Short mmCIF file of N, CA, C and O in Angstrom, two decimals:
data_model
loop_
_atom_site.label_atom_id
_atom_site.label_comp_id
_atom_site.label_asym_id
_atom_site.label_seq_id
_atom_site.Cartn_x
_atom_site.Cartn_y
_atom_site.Cartn_z
N MET A 25 105.38 -92.67 -26.80
CA MET A 25 105.15 -92.00 -25.78
C MET A 25 106.35 -91.77 -24.84
O MET A 25 106.97 -92.84 -24.42
N ALA A 26 106.76 -90.52 -24.44
CA ALA A 26 108.14 -90.47 -23.74
C ALA A 26 107.80 -90.62 -22.31
O ALA A 26 106.71 -89.90 -21.84
N GLU A 27 108.32 -91.42 -21.60
CA GLU A 27 108.30 -91.35 -20.23
C GLU A 27 109.01 -90.26 -19.31
O GLU A 27 109.87 -89.75 -19.76
N SER A 28 107.96 -89.72 -18.39
CA SER A 28 108.53 -88.73 -17.37
C SER A 28 109.50 -89.30 -16.52
O SER A 28 109.41 -90.28 -15.89
N THR A 29 110.67 -88.36 -16.07
CA THR A 29 111.58 -88.89 -15.06
C THR A 29 110.92 -88.28 -13.49
O THR A 29 111.43 -88.73 -12.76
N GLU A 30 109.80 -87.51 -13.65
CA GLU A 30 109.21 -87.17 -12.42
C GLU A 30 108.50 -88.28 -11.76
O GLU A 30 108.06 -89.18 -12.55
N THR A 31 108.31 -88.31 -10.38
CA THR A 31 107.69 -89.23 -9.72
C THR A 31 106.22 -88.75 -9.77
O THR A 31 105.85 -87.88 -10.18
N ILE A 32 105.37 -89.83 -9.35
CA ILE A 32 103.95 -89.51 -9.51
C ILE A 32 103.71 -88.44 -8.45
O ILE A 32 102.64 -87.56 -8.90
N PHE A 33 104.37 -88.18 -7.68
CA PHE A 33 103.89 -87.09 -6.54
C PHE A 33 104.46 -85.68 -7.29
O PHE A 33 103.87 -84.77 -6.80
N GLU A 34 105.50 -85.74 -7.96
CA GLU A 34 105.93 -84.44 -8.62
C GLU A 34 105.01 -84.22 -9.56
O GLU A 34 104.91 -83.01 -9.93
N GLN A 35 104.40 -85.18 -10.51
CA GLN A 35 103.70 -84.77 -11.53
C GLN A 35 102.25 -84.31 -11.04
O GLN A 35 101.57 -83.66 -11.75
N PHE A 36 101.69 -84.67 -9.81
CA PHE A 36 100.70 -84.28 -9.46
C PHE A 36 100.73 -83.77 -8.07
O PHE A 36 100.35 -84.34 -7.04
N PRO A 37 101.41 -82.30 -8.02
CA PRO A 37 101.73 -81.89 -6.52
C PRO A 37 100.42 -81.56 -5.86
O PRO A 37 100.41 -81.69 -4.65
N GLY A 38 99.12 -81.58 -6.35
CA GLY A 38 98.16 -81.36 -5.56
C GLY A 38 97.62 -82.89 -5.09
O GLY A 38 96.65 -82.68 -4.08
N GLY A 39 98.17 -83.75 -5.61
CA GLY A 39 97.89 -85.25 -5.02
C GLY A 39 96.86 -85.89 -5.90
O GLY A 39 95.94 -85.32 -6.37
N VAL A 40 97.08 -87.10 -6.17
CA VAL A 40 96.20 -88.06 -6.81
C VAL A 40 95.66 -88.93 -5.74
O VAL A 40 94.72 -89.55 -6.05
N PHE A 41 95.95 -88.76 -4.54
CA PHE A 41 95.24 -89.48 -3.55
C PHE A 41 94.09 -89.04 -2.63
O PHE A 41 93.71 -89.76 -1.84
N PRO A 42 93.92 -87.75 -2.61
CA PRO A 42 92.83 -87.50 -1.84
C PRO A 42 91.62 -87.95 -2.38
O PRO A 42 91.25 -88.05 -3.36
N ALA A 43 90.74 -88.06 -1.45
CA ALA A 43 89.36 -88.81 -1.44
C ALA A 43 88.56 -88.10 -2.59
O ALA A 43 87.52 -88.78 -3.20
N ALA A 44 88.61 -86.94 -2.53
CA ALA A 44 87.74 -86.19 -3.58
C ALA A 44 88.31 -85.88 -4.95
O ALA A 44 87.61 -85.25 -5.94
N CYS A 45 89.55 -86.34 -5.24
CA CYS A 45 90.18 -86.24 -6.34
C CYS A 45 89.45 -87.01 -7.66
O CYS A 45 89.21 -88.39 -7.38
N SER A 46 89.60 -86.48 -8.79
CA SER A 46 88.87 -87.34 -9.79
C SER A 46 89.68 -88.24 -10.20
O SER A 46 89.09 -89.44 -10.73
N SER A 47 90.84 -88.52 -9.97
CA SER A 47 91.69 -89.65 -10.26
C SER A 47 91.40 -90.92 -9.66
O SER A 47 91.12 -91.85 -10.04
N ARG A 48 90.86 -90.67 -8.26
CA ARG A 48 90.40 -91.57 -7.58
C ARG A 48 89.26 -92.27 -7.93
O ARG A 48 88.95 -93.53 -8.04
N MET A 49 88.30 -91.51 -8.53
CA MET A 49 86.86 -91.92 -8.92
C MET A 49 87.19 -92.73 -10.24
O MET A 49 86.61 -93.88 -10.50
N LEU A 50 88.05 -92.35 -11.20
CA LEU A 50 88.21 -93.02 -12.37
C LEU A 50 89.00 -94.30 -11.93
O LEU A 50 88.65 -95.42 -12.65
N LEU A 51 89.86 -94.37 -11.19
CA LEU A 51 90.63 -95.38 -10.72
C LEU A 51 89.72 -96.71 -10.22
O LEU A 51 89.60 -97.76 -10.57
N ASP A 52 88.48 -96.13 -9.37
CA ASP A 52 87.48 -97.06 -8.89
C ASP A 52 87.04 -97.61 -10.10
O ASP A 52 86.47 -98.93 -10.14
N HIS A 53 86.50 -96.94 -11.26
CA HIS A 53 85.79 -97.42 -12.40
C HIS A 53 86.55 -98.41 -13.23
O HIS A 53 86.22 -99.59 -13.34
N VAL A 54 87.75 -98.11 -13.66
CA VAL A 54 88.55 -98.81 -14.32
C VAL A 54 89.39 -99.99 -13.72
O VAL A 54 89.71 -100.98 -14.45
N MET A 55 89.63 -99.93 -12.58
CA MET A 55 90.21 -100.86 -11.78
C MET A 55 89.56 -101.84 -10.78
O MET A 55 90.07 -102.72 -10.03
N SER A 56 88.23 -101.57 -11.04
CA SER A 56 87.46 -102.54 -10.25
C SER A 56 87.44 -104.07 -11.07
O SER A 56 87.93 -104.03 -12.01
N LYS A 57 87.24 -104.85 -10.30
CA LYS A 57 87.14 -106.29 -10.90
C LYS A 57 86.37 -106.29 -12.27
O LYS A 57 87.09 -106.83 -13.51
N TRP A 58 85.43 -105.97 -12.08
CA TRP A 58 84.55 -106.18 -13.52
C TRP A 58 85.07 -105.06 -14.58
O TRP A 58 84.95 -105.17 -15.79
N GLY A 59 85.49 -103.81 -14.11
CA GLY A 59 85.75 -102.78 -15.07
C GLY A 59 87.00 -103.42 -15.97
O GLY A 59 87.18 -103.13 -17.06
N VAL A 60 87.95 -103.83 -15.16
CA VAL A 60 89.33 -104.34 -15.97
C VAL A 60 88.76 -105.42 -17.08
O VAL A 60 89.30 -105.51 -18.29
N LEU A 61 87.99 -106.40 -16.45
CA LEU A 61 87.70 -107.52 -17.39
C LEU A 61 86.93 -107.10 -18.62
O LEU A 61 86.95 -107.54 -19.57
N VAL A 62 86.05 -106.30 -18.37
CA VAL A 62 85.12 -105.71 -19.54
C VAL A 62 86.08 -104.83 -20.50
O VAL A 62 85.97 -105.17 -21.70
N LEU A 63 86.96 -104.05 -19.99
CA LEU A 63 87.85 -103.23 -20.92
C LEU A 63 88.72 -104.35 -21.68
O LEU A 63 88.91 -104.06 -22.83
N VAL A 64 89.32 -105.11 -20.99
CA VAL A 64 90.22 -106.07 -21.61
C VAL A 64 89.55 -106.91 -22.64
O VAL A 64 90.21 -107.35 -23.69
N SER A 65 88.32 -107.39 -22.41
CA SER A 65 87.57 -108.05 -23.17
C SER A 65 87.25 -107.54 -24.51
O SER A 65 87.27 -108.12 -25.52
N LEU A 66 87.08 -106.23 -24.50
CA LEU A 66 86.74 -105.28 -25.64
C LEU A 66 87.97 -105.19 -26.55
O LEU A 66 87.88 -104.44 -27.61
N THR A 67 89.15 -105.54 -25.90
CA THR A 67 90.34 -105.40 -26.91
C THR A 67 90.18 -106.02 -28.12
O THR A 67 90.88 -106.04 -29.32
N ASP A 68 89.48 -107.30 -28.18
CA ASP A 68 89.22 -108.19 -29.47
C ASP A 68 88.30 -107.50 -30.25
O ASP A 68 88.20 -108.19 -31.45
N GLY A 69 87.85 -106.33 -30.06
CA GLY A 69 86.96 -105.83 -31.02
C GLY A 69 85.69 -105.68 -30.41
O GLY A 69 85.15 -106.15 -29.30
N PRO A 70 84.59 -105.12 -31.13
CA PRO A 70 83.13 -104.84 -30.67
C PRO A 70 82.67 -106.31 -30.25
O PRO A 70 82.81 -107.21 -30.87
N GLN A 71 81.83 -106.24 -29.20
CA GLN A 71 81.02 -107.49 -28.83
C GLN A 71 79.88 -107.02 -28.12
O GLN A 71 79.49 -106.03 -28.07
N ARG A 72 78.95 -108.14 -28.27
CA ARG A 72 77.54 -108.08 -27.78
C ARG A 72 77.61 -108.37 -26.31
O ARG A 72 78.50 -108.86 -25.73
N TRP A 73 76.75 -107.84 -25.61
CA TRP A 73 76.09 -108.35 -24.21
C TRP A 73 76.56 -109.52 -23.93
O TRP A 73 77.19 -109.77 -22.83
N SER A 74 75.97 -110.55 -24.38
CA SER A 74 76.19 -112.16 -24.18
C SER A 74 77.58 -112.51 -24.32
O SER A 74 78.14 -113.35 -23.39
N GLU A 75 78.49 -111.94 -25.14
CA GLU A 75 79.83 -112.27 -25.32
C GLU A 75 80.52 -111.82 -24.19
O GLU A 75 81.64 -112.41 -23.58
N LEU A 76 80.31 -110.38 -23.79
CA LEU A 76 80.95 -109.87 -22.73
C LEU A 76 80.68 -110.90 -21.29
O LEU A 76 81.32 -110.81 -20.59
N ARG A 77 79.46 -111.17 -21.32
CA ARG A 77 78.98 -111.71 -20.15
C ARG A 77 79.52 -113.13 -19.81
O ARG A 77 79.91 -113.77 -18.78
N ARG A 78 79.65 -113.70 -21.19
CA ARG A 78 80.62 -115.13 -21.06
C ARG A 78 82.00 -114.97 -20.84
O ARG A 78 82.43 -115.75 -20.09
N ARG A 79 82.60 -113.87 -21.25
CA ARG A 79 84.00 -113.74 -20.83
C ARG A 79 84.35 -113.22 -19.69
O ARG A 79 85.36 -113.79 -18.97
N ALA A 80 83.45 -112.63 -18.92
CA ALA A 80 83.70 -112.02 -17.53
C ALA A 80 82.92 -113.16 -16.73
O ALA A 80 81.79 -112.71 -16.01
N GLN A 81 83.07 -114.15 -16.43
CA GLN A 81 82.48 -115.16 -15.87
C GLN A 81 82.23 -114.96 -14.44
O GLN A 81 82.88 -114.62 -13.83
N GLY A 82 80.86 -115.28 -14.00
CA GLY A 82 80.45 -114.67 -12.55
C GLY A 82 79.99 -113.54 -12.60
O GLY A 82 79.37 -113.02 -11.56
N ILE A 83 79.87 -112.48 -13.45
CA ILE A 83 79.30 -111.24 -13.55
C ILE A 83 77.84 -111.28 -13.67
O ILE A 83 77.27 -112.16 -14.48
N SER A 84 77.15 -110.60 -12.69
CA SER A 84 75.68 -110.50 -12.90
C SER A 84 75.14 -109.67 -13.80
O SER A 84 75.97 -108.74 -14.35
N GLU A 85 73.97 -109.61 -14.47
CA GLU A 85 73.48 -108.90 -15.59
C GLU A 85 73.35 -107.42 -14.89
O GLU A 85 73.64 -106.51 -15.59
N LYS A 86 73.05 -107.32 -13.72
CA LYS A 86 73.07 -106.02 -12.94
C LYS A 86 74.39 -105.43 -13.01
O LYS A 86 74.57 -104.20 -13.31
N MET A 87 75.57 -106.16 -12.51
CA MET A 87 76.89 -105.70 -12.68
C MET A 87 77.37 -105.38 -13.83
O MET A 87 78.18 -104.34 -14.26
N LEU A 88 77.12 -106.28 -15.02
CA LEU A 88 77.64 -105.88 -16.20
C LEU A 88 76.87 -104.59 -17.00
O LEU A 88 77.56 -103.84 -17.27
N ALA A 89 75.46 -104.49 -16.60
CA ALA A 89 74.80 -103.23 -16.97
C ALA A 89 75.44 -102.06 -16.26
O ALA A 89 75.56 -101.02 -16.96
N GLN A 90 75.71 -102.20 -15.07
CA GLN A 90 76.17 -101.06 -14.33
C GLN A 90 77.57 -100.65 -14.81
O GLN A 90 77.87 -99.24 -15.06
N THR A 91 78.57 -101.57 -15.02
CA THR A 91 80.02 -101.50 -15.46
C THR A 91 80.00 -100.63 -16.65
O THR A 91 80.64 -99.72 -17.17
N LEU A 92 79.12 -101.34 -17.74
CA LEU A 92 79.31 -100.88 -19.11
C LEU A 92 78.79 -99.58 -19.09
O LEU A 92 79.08 -98.64 -19.75
N ARG A 93 77.55 -99.13 -18.25
CA ARG A 93 77.04 -97.72 -18.22
C ARG A 93 78.18 -96.69 -17.71
O ARG A 93 78.27 -95.69 -18.10
N THR A 94 78.97 -97.19 -16.53
CA THR A 94 80.13 -96.32 -15.96
C THR A 94 81.07 -95.93 -16.97
O THR A 94 81.32 -94.97 -17.16
N LEU A 95 81.40 -97.13 -17.77
CA LEU A 95 82.65 -96.85 -18.56
C LEU A 95 82.06 -96.35 -19.76
O LEU A 95 83.09 -95.44 -20.44
N GLU A 96 80.84 -96.20 -20.36
CA GLU A 96 80.33 -95.32 -21.39
C GLU A 96 80.41 -94.20 -20.74
O GLU A 96 80.90 -93.06 -21.59
N GLY A 97 79.95 -93.82 -19.80
CA GLY A 97 79.89 -92.42 -18.99
C GLY A 97 81.27 -91.78 -19.00
O GLY A 97 81.27 -90.59 -18.94
N ASP A 98 82.25 -92.67 -18.91
CA ASP A 98 83.65 -92.08 -18.67
C ASP A 98 84.21 -91.78 -19.87
O ASP A 98 85.43 -91.36 -20.25
N GLY A 99 83.43 -92.46 -21.11
CA GLY A 99 84.11 -92.01 -22.37
C GLY A 99 85.05 -93.14 -22.75
O GLY A 99 85.78 -93.02 -23.85
N LEU A 100 85.14 -94.42 -22.12
CA LEU A 100 86.11 -95.23 -22.53
C LEU A 100 85.37 -96.47 -23.41
O LEU A 100 86.20 -97.19 -24.12
N VAL A 101 84.03 -96.63 -23.39
CA VAL A 101 83.18 -97.63 -24.17
C VAL A 101 82.31 -97.05 -25.02
O VAL A 101 81.67 -95.97 -24.47
N HIS A 102 82.09 -97.50 -26.08
CA HIS A 102 81.04 -97.12 -26.89
C HIS A 102 79.88 -97.94 -26.95
O HIS A 102 80.11 -99.15 -27.23
N ARG A 103 78.77 -97.66 -26.96
CA ARG A 103 77.61 -98.55 -27.18
C ARG A 103 76.89 -98.10 -28.31
O ARG A 103 76.32 -96.88 -28.68
N GLU A 104 76.71 -99.18 -29.33
CA GLU A 104 75.84 -98.88 -30.44
C GLU A 104 74.85 -99.73 -30.71
O GLU A 104 75.07 -100.95 -30.98
N GLN A 105 73.67 -99.19 -30.65
CA GLN A 105 72.50 -99.94 -31.01
C GLN A 105 72.12 -100.23 -32.65
O GLN A 105 72.24 -99.35 -33.35
N GLN A 106 72.05 -101.44 -32.95
CA GLN A 106 71.99 -101.86 -34.45
C GLN A 106 70.67 -101.84 -34.71
O GLN A 106 69.57 -102.31 -34.02
N PRO A 107 70.18 -101.25 -35.87
CA PRO A 107 68.81 -101.04 -36.34
C PRO A 107 68.31 -102.53 -37.06
O PRO A 107 67.96 -102.51 -38.24
N VAL A 108 68.35 -103.57 -35.99
CA VAL A 108 67.89 -104.72 -36.73
C VAL A 108 66.85 -105.42 -35.58
O VAL A 108 66.77 -105.10 -34.47
N MET A 109 66.20 -106.50 -36.18
CA MET A 109 65.27 -107.07 -35.23
C MET A 109 65.69 -108.66 -35.17
O MET A 109 65.95 -108.89 -36.10
N PRO A 110 65.68 -109.11 -33.96
CA PRO A 110 65.76 -108.53 -32.57
C PRO A 110 66.66 -107.61 -32.49
O PRO A 110 67.79 -107.64 -33.15
N PRO A 111 66.34 -106.57 -31.56
CA PRO A 111 67.39 -105.44 -31.18
C PRO A 111 68.79 -106.24 -30.90
O PRO A 111 68.95 -107.13 -30.30
N ARG A 112 69.84 -105.49 -31.23
CA ARG A 112 71.25 -106.04 -31.06
C ARG A 112 71.98 -104.49 -30.78
O ARG A 112 71.96 -103.55 -31.41
N VAL A 113 72.80 -104.78 -29.52
CA VAL A 113 73.75 -103.79 -29.19
C VAL A 113 75.18 -104.18 -29.12
O VAL A 113 75.25 -105.30 -28.52
N ASP A 114 75.97 -103.58 -29.70
CA ASP A 114 77.44 -103.80 -29.68
C ASP A 114 78.07 -102.94 -28.76
O ASP A 114 77.97 -101.64 -28.98
N TYR A 115 79.10 -103.32 -28.16
CA TYR A 115 79.92 -102.36 -27.15
C TYR A 115 81.41 -102.54 -27.93
O TYR A 115 81.84 -103.67 -28.30
N SER A 116 82.11 -101.35 -27.91
CA SER A 116 83.41 -101.50 -28.31
C SER A 116 84.23 -100.23 -27.26
O SER A 116 83.62 -99.47 -26.73
N LEU A 117 85.68 -100.40 -27.52
CA LEU A 117 86.38 -99.52 -26.99
C LEU A 117 86.35 -98.11 -27.84
O LEU A 117 86.52 -98.24 -29.00
N THR A 118 86.46 -96.94 -27.05
CA THR A 118 86.60 -95.79 -27.70
C THR A 118 88.20 -95.55 -27.93
O THR A 118 88.91 -96.25 -27.20
N PRO A 119 88.61 -94.64 -28.55
CA PRO A 119 90.06 -94.27 -28.95
C PRO A 119 90.81 -94.06 -27.38
O PRO A 119 91.87 -94.65 -27.08
N LEU A 120 89.96 -93.49 -26.39
CA LEU A 120 90.55 -93.37 -24.87
C LEU A 120 90.52 -94.73 -24.42
O LEU A 120 91.61 -94.88 -23.63
N GLY A 121 89.67 -95.54 -24.55
CA GLY A 121 89.56 -96.87 -23.82
C GLY A 121 90.73 -97.68 -24.55
O GLY A 121 91.17 -98.44 -23.71
N GLU A 122 90.99 -97.40 -25.86
CA GLU A 122 92.04 -98.35 -26.50
C GLU A 122 93.43 -97.84 -25.87
O GLU A 122 94.15 -98.73 -25.42
N GLU A 123 93.51 -96.74 -25.57
CA GLU A 123 94.87 -96.10 -24.95
C GLU A 123 94.93 -96.76 -23.58
O GLU A 123 96.06 -97.32 -23.08
N LEU A 124 93.91 -96.84 -22.61
CA LEU A 124 93.82 -97.33 -21.34
C LEU A 124 94.05 -98.80 -21.63
O LEU A 124 95.13 -99.21 -20.71
N ALA A 125 93.47 -99.57 -22.33
CA ALA A 125 93.41 -100.96 -22.45
C ALA A 125 95.16 -101.28 -22.77
O ALA A 125 95.57 -102.33 -22.40
N GLU A 126 95.73 -100.53 -23.53
CA GLU A 126 97.30 -100.86 -23.87
C GLU A 126 98.05 -100.81 -22.77
O GLU A 126 99.10 -101.82 -22.78
N VAL A 127 97.68 -100.07 -21.88
CA VAL A 127 98.52 -100.10 -20.35
C VAL A 127 97.93 -101.04 -19.60
O VAL A 127 98.72 -101.51 -18.64
N MET A 128 96.83 -101.66 -19.62
CA MET A 128 96.29 -102.57 -18.61
C MET A 128 96.46 -104.01 -19.21
O MET A 128 96.72 -104.86 -18.27
N VAL A 129 96.45 -104.39 -20.35
CA VAL A 129 97.15 -105.60 -20.74
C VAL A 129 98.45 -106.26 -20.33
O VAL A 129 98.41 -107.21 -19.88
N PRO A 130 99.37 -105.36 -20.49
CA PRO A 130 100.64 -105.88 -19.69
C PRO A 130 100.36 -106.13 -18.21
O PRO A 130 100.97 -107.04 -17.70
N LEU A 131 99.70 -105.31 -17.42
CA LEU A 131 99.51 -105.71 -16.03
C LEU A 131 98.74 -107.03 -15.99
O LEU A 131 99.13 -107.89 -15.08
N LEU A 132 97.69 -107.23 -16.71
CA LEU A 132 96.89 -108.50 -16.57
C LEU A 132 97.95 -109.66 -17.08
O LEU A 132 97.75 -110.79 -16.50
N ARG A 133 98.81 -109.50 -18.12
CA ARG A 133 99.77 -110.33 -18.43
C ARG A 133 100.54 -110.87 -17.17
O ARG A 133 100.81 -112.14 -16.87
N TRP A 134 101.06 -109.88 -16.45
CA TRP A 134 101.85 -110.13 -15.12
C TRP A 134 101.27 -110.97 -14.08
O TRP A 134 101.51 -111.85 -13.73
N VAL A 135 99.91 -110.36 -14.06
CA VAL A 135 98.97 -111.14 -13.07
C VAL A 135 98.74 -112.56 -13.32
O VAL A 135 98.80 -113.46 -12.64
N GLY A 136 98.63 -112.84 -14.67
CA GLY A 136 98.37 -114.21 -15.03
C GLY A 136 99.72 -115.09 -14.72
O GLY A 136 99.55 -116.49 -14.32
N ARG A 137 100.91 -114.35 -15.13
CA ARG A 137 102.11 -115.28 -15.08
C ARG A 137 102.37 -115.52 -13.37
O ARG A 137 103.05 -116.48 -13.23
N HIS A 138 101.97 -114.62 -12.52
CA HIS A 138 102.37 -114.63 -11.06
C HIS A 138 101.36 -115.16 -10.11
O HIS A 138 101.54 -115.17 -8.89
N ALA A 139 100.00 -115.23 -10.73
CA ALA A 139 98.86 -115.38 -9.82
C ALA A 139 99.09 -116.62 -8.78
O ALA A 139 98.75 -116.32 -7.75
N ASP A 140 99.30 -117.61 -9.52
CA ASP A 140 99.53 -118.98 -8.59
C ASP A 140 100.78 -118.80 -7.62
O ASP A 140 100.46 -119.37 -6.67
N GLU A 141 101.82 -118.35 -8.08
CA GLU A 141 102.95 -118.46 -7.07
C GLU A 141 102.53 -117.35 -5.88
O GLU A 141 103.05 -117.58 -4.82
N ILE A 142 101.79 -116.33 -6.05
CA ILE A 142 101.56 -115.33 -5.21
C ILE A 142 100.18 -115.74 -4.31
O ILE A 142 100.27 -115.86 -3.18
N ILE A 143 99.20 -116.22 -4.90
CA ILE A 143 98.18 -116.51 -4.29
C ILE A 143 98.12 -118.03 -3.84
O ILE A 143 97.58 -118.43 -2.78
N GLY A 144 98.66 -118.89 -4.65
CA GLY A 144 98.90 -120.47 -4.26
C GLY A 144 98.02 -121.11 -5.19
O GLY A 144 96.90 -120.52 -5.65
N SER A 145 98.22 -122.46 -5.22
CA SER A 145 97.27 -123.27 -6.00
C SER A 145 96.31 -123.80 -5.23
O SER A 145 96.09 -124.06 -4.04
#
């Protein structure tokens, strides 16, 4: 992927920051605390609800359901109900979700390396 030499402001002359801009809505979805954790958790492959809940410690059932619904609606997460008893649902990244996760993982690595020095112990 070739990097553009344009600034973000040159790439989006109409602006990416106005309140009604679709990029702001998508940023809200994918950069929320739970959105980030769910997306990055799914980089290990398909997972069940309980696995995602364990990985995103502290997330309520309501927030996990809401986050998964939102990311599925955005086309970033795929939900597949398995035809078994008891019912089983697997969640995975779509190709678009995988592309997004590729750029998010380095950000989270940076956060992991610097969190203690910035926030303190």
